[in-house]
Amino acid sequence: MTSAHGGRPGSVLFVCRQNAVRSPMAAELARHYFPHSLYARSAGVVHGEADPFAVSVMQELGLDISKHHPRTLEELADTSFDLVVTLAPEAHHRALEMARTEAFDVEYWPTPDPSVTSGARNQILDAYRAVRDGLGARIKARFAE
């Protein structure tokens, strides 16, 4: 689906459940890959806490999300985005509700939640890296001009 504003959107909001892992990683990757042509932000459906594993795997790429403070959709000052990309089922349902009264397109990118991964630290980090790399590839493909 392309933006109602034609072609590639100029602004995107990434939404996941707690705005702690998937959506802040996606927003930071979008800002990194398209720094001058895409306004990217993130939010969640419910309150979450910052996630140190997300910070670690982003630092591996030289990206710093350590100062990210998870926020909910209600805490957003601005909801005038061209596109809302949802990364979790509950986020998708909320975005579709919002789209009834707001003028933005919604895309659902089902993305696993790496925070439910158990095991050794390396196994957990690998799950976060897989999400990071999957989001990065999808963002590059979706927003390339």
XYZ file of C-alpha atoms in Angstrom, residues 2-141:
140
model
C 1.302 3.425 -0.856
C 0.623 6.537 1.088
C -2.520 8.515 0.391
C -0.124 11.402 -0.154
C 1.370 9.541 -3.134
C 4.523 7.431 -3.393
C 6.771 7.242 -0.392
C 5.402 8.784 2.795
C 7.195 11.720 4.357
C 6.365 10.695 7.916
C 5.906 7.338 9.589
C 4.888 6.214 13.051
C 5.981 2.736 14.150
C 3.744 1.182 16.802
C 4.281 -1.966 18.852
C 2.890 -3.155 22.179
C 5.090 -1.360 24.739
C 7.275 0.960 22.629
C 10.316 -0.655 24.228
C 11.883 -2.842 21.533
C 10.390 -3.147 18.050
C 8.992 0.322 17.384
C 11.921 2.345 18.808
C 14.372 0.151 16.857
C 12.326 0.638 13.676
C 12.076 4.415 14.119
C 15.807 4.744 14.762
C 16.649 2.566 11.751
C 14.327 4.642 9.549
C 15.966 7.873 10.748
C 19.387 6.334 10.135
C 18.665 5.092 6.591
C 16.582 8.096 5.487
C 17.811 11.024 7.619
C 16.702 13.831 5.309
C 13.596 12.421 3.686
C 11.632 10.571 6.359
C 10.271 11.777 9.695
C 10.013 8.702 11.936
C 8.663 8.296 15.459
C 7.436 5.443 17.635
C 4.777 4.659 20.224
C 3.147 1.758 22.014
C -0.310 0.618 23.007
C 0.537 0.179 26.702
C 3.272 1.537 28.961
C 6.597 -0.266 28.744
C 10.080 0.008 30.175
C 13.280 0.684 28.227
C 14.925 -2.561 27.152
C 18.710 -2.955 27.593
C 18.951 -5.708 24.964
C 17.392 -3.408 22.352
C 19.907 -0.717 23.312
C 22.782 -3.217 22.990
C 21.905 -4.531 19.529
C 21.349 -1.024 18.196
C 24.731 0.069 19.597
C 26.274 -2.705 17.487
C 25.240 -0.612 14.465
C 26.440 2.621 16.057
C 22.876 3.736 16.822
C 21.947 5.042 20.258
C 18.442 4.464 21.626
C 19.571 4.565 25.258
C 17.707 7.828 25.877
C 14.435 6.492 24.445
C 11.524 6.733 26.874
C 8.634 4.423 25.942
C 5.389 6.292 25.366
C 1.855 5.348 24.443
C -0.190 6.553 21.500
C -2.116 8.791 23.903
C 1.113 10.525 24.893
C 1.964 11.520 21.334
C 1.705 15.253 20.792
C 1.215 14.808 17.045
C -0.648 12.071 15.194
C -0.512 13.629 11.730
C 1.595 10.927 10.088
C 1.296 9.804 6.473
C 1.761 6.171 7.461
C 1.421 4.115 10.627
C 3.343 0.829 10.583
C 2.140 -1.601 13.218
C 4.451 -4.345 14.449
C 2.162 -6.229 16.849
C -1.485 -7.397 16.622
C -2.746 -5.141 19.434
C -0.979 -2.163 17.839
C -2.630 -2.941 14.508
C -6.101 -3.027 16.041
C -5.518 0.333 17.765
C -4.139 1.938 14.595
C -7.155 0.783 12.591
C -9.440 2.326 15.227
C -7.496 5.601 14.991
C -7.523 5.526 11.175
C -11.308 5.917 11.220
C -10.909 9.513 12.404
C -7.349 10.344 11.277
C -5.985 10.656 7.743
C -3.181 8.101 7.554
C -2.535 4.742 5.961
C -1.867 1.654 8.084
C 0.468 -1.212 7.246
C 0.891 -4.318 9.388
C 4.386 -5.793 9.561
C 4.038 -8.803 11.901
C 7.242 -8.767 13.958
C 8.101 -11.235 16.721
C 8.688 -9.868 20.207
C 12.268 -10.824 21.118
C 11.711 -9.951 24.787
C 9.912 -13.283 25.280
C 13.090 -15.181 24.294
C 14.681 -17.225 27.044
C 18.066 -18.881 27.288
C 21.636 -17.692 27.431
C 22.474 -14.018 26.841
C 23.784 -14.790 23.337
C 20.538 -16.559 22.396
C 18.517 -13.585 23.601
C 20.754 -11.110 21.769
C 20.462 -13.195 18.592
C 16.665 -12.900 18.791
C 16.954 -9.116 19.124
C 19.443 -8.977 16.239
C 17.072 -10.970 14.034
C 14.273 -8.483 14.734
C 16.609 -5.504 14.194
C 17.934 -6.882 10.915
C 14.483 -7.874 9.678
C 13.125 -4.418 10.406
C 16.149 -2.795 8.778
C 15.697 -4.777 5.564
C 11.978 -4.071 5.444
C 12.481 -0.352 6.099
C 15.102 -0.054 3.356
C 12.849 -1.860 0.872
